[in-house]
C-alpha atoms as a printed R data frame, in Angstrom:
    type eleno elety resid chain resno       x      y      z
1   ATOM     1    CA   MET     A     1 116.401 18.698 65.406
2   ATOM     2    CA   SER     A     2 115.903 19.040 61.913
3   ATOM     3    CA   SER     A     3 117.129 20.159 58.864
4   ATOM     4    CA   GLN     A     4 114.003 22.119 57.701
5   ATOM     5    CA   HIS     A     5 115.806 25.632 58.203
6   ATOM     6    CA   THR     A     6 118.536 25.076 54.643
7   ATOM     7    CA   ASN     A     7 116.248 27.011 52.185
8   ATOM     8    CA   ASP     A     8 116.807 29.993 55.409
9   ATOM     9    CA   THR     A     9 118.942 33.017 53.752
10  ATOM    10    CA   SER     A    10 119.882 34.819 57.152
11  ATOM    11    CA   ALA     A    11 123.569 35.130 57.733
12  ATOM    12    CA   VAL     A    12 123.210 33.646 61.045
13  ATOM    13    CA   PRO     A    13 124.481 29.972 61.291
14  ATOM    14    CA   ALA     A    14 121.787 27.528 60.955
15  ATOM    15    CA   VAL     A    15 123.798 25.310 63.727
16  ATOM    16    CA   GLY     A    16 120.991 25.969 66.408
17  ATOM    17    CA   SER     A    17 118.217 23.718 64.758
18  ATOM    18    CA   ASP     A    18 119.707 20.786 64.034
19  ATOM    19    CA   SER     A    19 122.981 20.228 65.576
20  ATOM    20    CA   ALA     A    20 123.142 17.609 68.188
21  ATOM    21    CA   PHE     A    21 126.388 19.118 69.785
22  ATOM    22    CA   ARG     A    22 124.489 22.146 70.828
23  ATOM    23    CA   ARG     A    23 121.514 20.726 72.149
24  ATOM    24    CA   GLU     A    24 122.792 20.466 76.118
25  ATOM    25    CA   HIS     A    25 120.023 19.530 77.473
26  ATOM    26    CA   VAL     A    26 120.063 16.341 75.508
27  ATOM    27    CA   LEU     A    27 121.684 13.515 77.247
28  ATOM    28    CA   ARG     A    28 123.239 11.604 74.068
29  ATOM    29    CA   ASP     A    29 124.378  8.598 75.881
30  ATOM    30    CA   GLU     A    30 121.477  8.028 77.705
31  ATOM    31    CA   ALA     A    31 118.924  8.508 75.394
32  ATOM    32    CA   PRO     A    32 118.405  5.554 72.482
33  ATOM    33    CA   GLN     A    33 120.885  4.616 69.789
34  ATOM    34    CA   PHE     A    34 120.097  4.749 66.315
35  ATOM    35    CA   VAL     A    35 122.741  4.547 63.779
36  ATOM    36    CA   LEU     A    36 123.036  6.001 59.758
37  ATOM    37    CA   PRO     A    37 123.627  3.098 57.479
38  ATOM    38    CA   LEU     A    38 125.361  3.391 54.635
39  ATOM    39    CA   VAL     A    39 125.977  0.550 51.611
40  ATOM    40    CA   VAL     A    40 129.193  1.097 49.526
41  ATOM    41    CA   ARG     A    41 128.459 -1.033 46.018
42  ATOM    42    CA   ILE     A    42 131.929 -3.182 45.805
43  ATOM    43    CA   GLU     A    43 131.700 -5.511 42.892
44  ATOM    44    CA   LYS     A    44 134.826 -7.854 42.706
45  ATOM    45    CA   ALA     A    45 135.717 -7.195 39.187
46  ATOM    46    CA   GLU     A    46 135.382 -3.380 39.385
47  ATOM    47    CA   PRO     A    47 135.756 -1.978 42.949
48  ATOM    48    CA   PRO     A    48 135.423  1.877 43.336
49  ATOM    49    CA   ALA     A    49 138.885  3.837 44.071
50  ATOM    50    CA   ARG     A    50 139.305  4.674 47.487
51  ATOM    51    CA   THR     A    51 139.065  8.094 46.861
52  ATOM    52    CA   ASP     A    52 135.990  8.398 44.980
53  ATOM    53    CA   ALA     A    53 134.229  6.113 47.816
54  ATOM    54    CA   LEU     A    54 134.963  8.381 50.388
55  ATOM    55    CA   GLU     A    55 133.962 11.606 48.695
56  ATOM    56    CA   THR     A    56 130.799  9.888 47.828
57  ATOM    57    CA   ALA     A    57 129.988  8.728 51.153
58  ATOM    58    CA   ALA     A    58 130.585 12.149 52.763
59  ATOM    59    CA   ARG     A    59 127.790 14.004 49.904
60  ATOM    60    CA   ALA     A    60 125.415 10.857 50.649
61  ATOM    61    CA   VAL     A    61 124.870 11.855 54.484
62  ATOM    62    CA   LEU     A    62 124.567 15.392 52.896
63  ATOM    63    CA   VAL     A    63 121.900 14.378 50.415
64  ATOM    64    CA   LEU     A    64 120.044 12.209 53.275
65  ATOM    65    CA   LEU     A    65 120.124 15.286 55.798
66  ATOM    66    CA   THR     A    66 118.413 17.609 52.850
67  ATOM    67    CA   ASP     A    67 116.541 15.265 51.218
68  ATOM    68    CA   GLU     A    68 112.567 16.259 52.392
69  ATOM    69    CA   ARG     A    69 111.769 13.286 53.719
70  ATOM    70    CA   ALA     A    70 114.328 13.682 56.330
71  ATOM    71    CA   GLN     A    71 112.745 17.378 57.246
72  ATOM    72    CA   GLY     A    72 109.890 18.652 58.941
73  ATOM    73    CA   GLU     A    73 107.129 16.104 58.976
74  ATOM    74    CA   GLY     A    74 108.911 13.728 56.227
75  ATOM    75    CA   GLU     A    75 108.254  9.807 56.668
76  ATOM    76    CA   TRP     A    76 112.140 10.098 57.490
77  ATOM    77    CA   ALA     A    77 112.039 13.372 59.968
78  ATOM    78    CA   GLN     A    78 111.418 11.617 63.601
79  ATOM    79    CA   ALA     A    79 113.933  8.515 62.857
80  ATOM    80    CA   VAL     A    80 116.848 11.708 61.475
81  ATOM    81    CA   ARG     A    81 115.838 13.431 65.032
82  ATOM    82    CA   ASP     A    82 116.393 10.373 67.331
83  ATOM    83    CA   TRP     A    83 119.396  9.506 65.502
84  ATOM    84    CA   GLN     A    84 121.310 13.635 65.925
85  ATOM    85    CA   ASP     A    85 119.467 13.482 69.611
86  ATOM    86    CA   ALA     A    86 121.983 10.372 70.557
87  ATOM    87    CA   ARG     A    87 125.784 10.012 69.832
88  ATOM    88    CA   ILE     A    88 126.032 10.428 65.799
89  ATOM    89    CA   ARG     A    89 126.742  6.883 64.537
90  ATOM    90    CA   LYS     A    90 127.267  6.524 60.699
91  ATOM    91    CA   VAL     A    91 128.537  2.457 59.741
92  ATOM    92    CA   VAL     A    92 129.452  1.250 56.313
93  ATOM    93    CA   ARG     A    93 128.451 -2.101 54.741
94  ATOM    94    CA   ARG     A    94 129.764 -3.475 51.581
95  ATOM    95    CA   ALA     A    95 127.208 -4.856 48.928
96  ATOM    96    CA   ARG     A    96 127.836 -6.674 45.533
97  ATOM    97    CA   GLY     A    97 125.204 -8.297 43.329
98  ATOM    98    CA   ALA     A    98 121.841 -9.865 44.467
99  ATOM    99    CA   GLU     A    99 123.334 -8.386 47.893
100 ATOM   100    CA   TRP     A   100 123.334 -4.535 46.115
101 ATOM   101    CA   ARG     A   101 119.828 -5.042 44.569
102 ATOM   102    CA   LYS     A   102 118.159 -6.203 47.237
103 ATOM   103    CA   ALA     A   103 119.511 -2.936 49.090
104 ATOM   104    CA   GLU     A   104 118.155 -1.152 46.495
105 ATOM   105    CA   THR     A   105 114.613 -2.049 47.070
106 ATOM   106    CA   LEU     A   106 115.368 -0.341 50.815
107 ATOM   107    CA   PRO     A   107 113.931  2.953 51.319
108 ATOM   108    CA   GLY     A   108 116.374  5.162 50.546
109 ATOM   109    CA   VAL     A   109 118.793  7.176 48.327
110 ATOM   110    CA   THR     A   110 121.902  6.129 46.027
111 ATOM   111    CA   VAL     A   111 124.791  8.652 45.712
112 ATOM   112    CA   HIS     A   112 126.956  8.041 42.577
113 ATOM   113    CA   GLY     A   113 130.176  9.443 42.676
114 ATOM   114    CA   GLU     A   114 132.842  9.209 39.363
115 ATOM   115    CA   ALA     A   115 132.675  5.082 39.681
116 ATOM   116    CA   ALA     A   116 131.400  4.889 43.051
117 ATOM   117    CA   GLN     A   117 127.777  4.274 44.283
118 ATOM   118    CA   VAL     A   118 127.161  4.642 47.859
119 ATOM   119    CA   ARG     A   119 123.043  4.199 48.956
120 ATOM   120    CA   VAL     A   120 122.331  5.933 52.379
121 ATOM   121    CA   PHE     A   121 119.761  5.023 54.647
122 ATOM   122    CA   PRO     A   122 117.012  7.024 57.148
123 ATOM   123    CA   PRO     A   123 118.661  6.018 60.445
124 ATOM   124    CA   VAL     A   124 117.437  2.690 62.010
125 ATOM   125    CA   PRO     A   125 117.844  1.640 65.645
126 ATOM   126    CA   LEU     A   126 121.170  0.313 66.690
127 ATOM   127    CA   ASP     A   127 120.044 -3.160 67.556
128 ATOM   128    CA   GLY     A   128 117.310 -2.949 64.847
129 ATOM   129    CA   TRP     A   129 118.834 -3.151 61.070
130 ATOM   130    CA   PRO     A   130 116.606 -4.715 58.928
131 ATOM   131    CA   LYS     A   131 117.602 -7.972 57.844
132 ATOM   132    CA   GLU     A   132 118.803 -6.981 54.584
133 ATOM   133    CA   LEU     A   133 121.290 -5.408 55.564
134 ATOM   134    CA   ALA     A   134 122.158 -6.664 58.832
135 ATOM   135    CA   LYS     A   135 123.525 -9.634 57.017
136 ATOM   136    CA   LEU     A   136 125.795 -7.174 55.253
137 ATOM   137    CA   GLN     A   137 129.736 -7.395 55.860
138 ATOM   138    CA   VAL     A   138 131.578 -4.343 57.341
139 ATOM   139    CA   SER     A   139 134.918 -5.860 57.169
140 ATOM   140    CA   GLY     A   140 136.265 -6.150 53.087
141 ATOM   141    CA   THR     A   141 135.619 -2.320 52.805
142 ATOM   142    CA   ASP     A   142 139.574 -1.866 51.992
143 ATOM   143    CA   LEU     A   143 140.322 -0.017 48.741
144 ATOM   144    CA   ASP     A   144 143.099  1.657 46.600
145 ATOM   145    CA   ASP     A   145 143.443  4.770 44.506
146 ATOM   146    CA   PRO     A   146 144.852  3.075 41.040
147 ATOM   147    CA   GLU     A   147 146.179  6.111 40.487
148 ATOM   148    CA   PRO     A   148 147.356  9.051 42.088
149 ATOM   149    CA   VAL     A   149 144.544 11.869 43.522
150 ATOM   150    CA   ALA     A   150 144.999 15.248 42.044
151 ATOM   151    CA   ALA     A   151 145.601 17.963 44.871
152 ATOM   152    CA   ALA     A   152 142.409 19.245 45.859
153 ATOM   153    CA   ASP     A   153 141.040 21.877 43.294
154 ATOM   154    CA   GLY     A   154 141.304 25.368 44.215
155 ATOM   155    CA   PRO     A   155 140.562 27.253 47.639
156 ATOM   156    CA   ALA     A   156 136.616 27.318 46.769
157 ATOM   157    CA   LEU     A   157 136.305 23.953 47.463
158 ATOM   158    CA   PRO     A   158 135.908 22.047 50.790
159 ATOM   159    CA   VAL     A   159 137.985 19.820 51.399
160 ATOM   160    CA   LEU     A   160 137.690 17.051 54.224
161 ATOM   161    CA   TRP     A   161 141.147 16.543 55.528
162 ATOM   162    CA   LEU     A   162 142.102 12.841 56.808
163 ATOM   163    CA   ASN     A   163 144.684 12.525 59.553
164 ATOM   164    CA   PRO     A   164 147.715 11.360 58.303
165 ATOM   165    CA   GLY     A   165 148.854  9.563 61.229
166 ATOM   166    CA   LEU     A   166 145.675  7.046 61.495
167 ATOM   167    CA   ASP     A   167 145.483  3.878 59.292
168 ATOM   168    CA   MET     A   168 141.716  3.477 58.903
169 ATOM   169    CA   SER     A   169 140.299  0.841 56.340
170 ATOM   170    CA   ALA     A   170 137.893  2.383 53.949
171 ATOM   171    CA   GLY     A   171 134.960  2.038 55.673
172 ATOM   172    CA   LYS     A   172 135.709  3.620 58.507
173 ATOM   173    CA   ALA     A   173 137.557  6.387 56.965
174 ATOM   174    CA   MET     A   174 133.799  6.591 54.802
175 ATOM   175    CA   ALA     A   175 132.011  7.543 57.691
176 ATOM   176    CA   GLN     A   176 134.403  9.744 59.171
177 ATOM   177    CA   ALA     A   177 134.133 11.809 56.228
178 ATOM   178    CA   GLY     A   178 130.785 11.615 56.513
179 ATOM   179    CA   HIS     A   179 130.767 13.086 59.971
180 ATOM   180    CA   ALA     A   180 132.828 15.938 58.878
181 ATOM   181    CA   ALA     A   181 130.776 16.555 55.937
182 ATOM   182    CA   GLN     A   182 127.322 17.035 58.743
183 ATOM   183    CA   LEU     A   183 130.023 19.196 61.195
184 ATOM   184    CA   ALA     A   184 130.191 21.459 58.486
185 ATOM   185    CA   TRP     A   185 126.598 21.708 57.644
186 ATOM   186    CA   TRP     A   186 125.713 22.001 61.165
187 ATOM   187    CA   GLU     A   187 127.589 25.479 60.884
188 ATOM   188    CA   LEU     A   188 126.774 26.799 57.771
189 ATOM   189    CA   THR     A   189 124.264 29.669 57.733
190 ATOM   190    CA   GLY     A   190 121.027 29.163 55.364
191 ATOM   191    CA   ALA     A   191 122.341 30.536 52.417
192 ATOM   192    CA   GLN     A   192 125.680 28.833 52.523
193 ATOM   193    CA   ARG     A   193 123.926 25.632 52.813
194 ATOM   194    CA   ALA     A   194 121.460 25.810 49.461
195 ATOM   195    CA   ALA     A   195 124.852 26.973 47.756
196 ATOM   196    CA   TRP     A   196 126.591 24.005 48.738
197 ATOM   197    CA   ARG     A   197 123.449 21.866 47.753
198 ATOM   198    CA   GLU     A   198 123.166 23.457 44.282
199 ATOM   199    CA   SER     A   199 126.653 22.794 43.890
200 ATOM   200    CA   GLY     A   200 125.510 19.002 43.936
201 ATOM   201    CA   PHE     A   201 127.787 19.001 47.093
202 ATOM   202    CA   ARG     A   202 130.655 19.430 45.965
203 ATOM   203    CA   LEU     A   203 133.995 18.463 47.817
204 ATOM   204    CA   ALA     A   204 137.322 16.672 48.195
205 ATOM   205    CA   VAL     A   205 138.309 14.227 51.001
206 ATOM   206    CA   ARG     A   206 142.227 14.307 50.934
207 ATOM   207    CA   THR     A   207 144.845 13.032 53.155
208 ATOM   208    CA   ALA     A   208 146.676 16.062 55.210
209 ATOM   209    CA   PRO     A   209 150.076 16.727 54.315
210 ATOM   210    CA   ARG     A   210 152.123 16.166 57.785
211 ATOM   211    CA   GLU     A   211 153.236 19.000 58.315
212 ATOM   212    CA   ARG     A   212 149.972 21.062 58.387
213 ATOM   213    CA   TRP     A   213 147.602 18.725 60.393
214 ATOM   214    CA   VAL     A   214 148.692 20.397 63.482
215 ATOM   215    CA   GLU     A   215 147.499 23.674 62.038
216 ATOM   216    CA   LEU     A   216 144.370 22.261 60.776
217 ATOM   217    CA   SER     A   217 143.370 20.491 63.788
218 ATOM   218    CA   GLY     A   218 143.824 23.637 65.657
219 ATOM   219    CA   SER     A   219 142.519 26.080 63.479
220 ATOM   220    CA   GLY     A   220 139.136 26.210 64.908
221 ATOM   221    CA   LEU     A   221 137.392 24.715 61.764
222 ATOM   222    CA   PRO     A   222 135.282 21.764 62.770
223 ATOM   223    CA   VAL     A   223 137.501 18.551 63.985
224 ATOM   224    CA   VAL     A   224 135.639 15.032 64.005
225 ATOM   225    CA   ARG     A   225 136.841 12.984 66.822
226 ATOM   226    CA   ASP     A   226 135.712  9.077 67.407
227 ATOM   227    CA   ALA     A   227 133.804  7.699 69.817
228 ATOM   228    CA   GLY     A   228 136.588  4.700 69.647
229 ATOM   229    CA   PHE     A   229 133.967  1.882 68.930
230 ATOM   230    CA   THR     A   230 136.346  0.289 65.904
231 ATOM   231    CA   GLU     A   231 139.411  0.666 64.518
232 ATOM   232    CA   ILE     A   232 141.372  3.580 66.886
233 ATOM   233    CA   ALA     A   233 141.394  5.109 70.120
234 ATOM   234    CA   PRO     A   234 138.737  6.948 71.634
235 ATOM   235    CA   GLY     A   235 139.088 11.106 70.879
236 ATOM   236    CA   SER     A   236 141.245 10.475 68.622
237 ATOM   237    CA   ALA     A   237 140.884 13.607 65.686
238 ATOM   238    CA   THR     A   238 140.039 11.605 62.399
239 ATOM   239    CA   VAL     A   239 138.995 14.520 60.156
240 ATOM   240    CA   VAL     A   240 138.875 18.230 59.406
241 ATOM   241    CA   ALA     A   241 136.198 19.794 57.880
242 ATOM   242    CA   ASP     A   242 138.045 22.779 55.888
243 ATOM   243    CA   HIS     A   243 134.614 24.670 54.126
244 ATOM   244    CA   PRO     A   244 135.766 28.095 52.758
245 ATOM   245    CA   ALA     A   245 132.626 29.520 54.387
246 ATOM   246    CA   LEU     A   246 133.996 27.982 57.785
247 ATOM   247    CA   ARG     A   247 137.460 29.162 57.164
248 ATOM   248    CA   ALA     A   248 136.293 32.494 56.228
249 ATOM   249    CA   ARG     A   249 135.100 33.104 59.565
250 ATOM   250    CA   LEU     A   250 138.504 32.274 61.468
């Protein structure tokens, strides 16, 4: 399973080539488990806004999936395939100062938001984190939006809708937003993927209005259901991936 079909212009969804959820012969729970590490830069004096961090993390996952090193025979490709053959785990840790500078020396990609910085790394074994990342804290990723968040900008914008009934830390929500972006990516055709990539993976992350959540989560759009390893109950629906191309198929 790889993302090597990114440039395919077929109108057929590219999902069959690289979605772990469509590889029925792979027993995901019995496969070796890998995790996608993401590190968000949180300096004490100038932490990023919560929504900015969530959107940057979601884009970081897409940037990793489309990096040439993660495709074909690239140096990260086997790790990405192994990760997608198992449960799709993502863990967000925080870094500041010297910790962040050390994290930047490891192979990966730093993605910038308005002020947020998130570095995504190729998948690693669940118990095989590089020492520079293993010592980083998972806790302490609580972030706020100091200003009201604007409404999502128009029907052409992909929106990752958070469940309004769940209380998730920023780190947890960042991982869930990354899951949702990945689910949307898997369902797109090659041409739709190319268009999204050319836009810089433009997207928004918003909390769904309570009165719309039932409609959104039952609409047929991709829904993230959490495995329940941290913070929330297993099977909880956390995010709906509302990409215009997917919405048009409903």
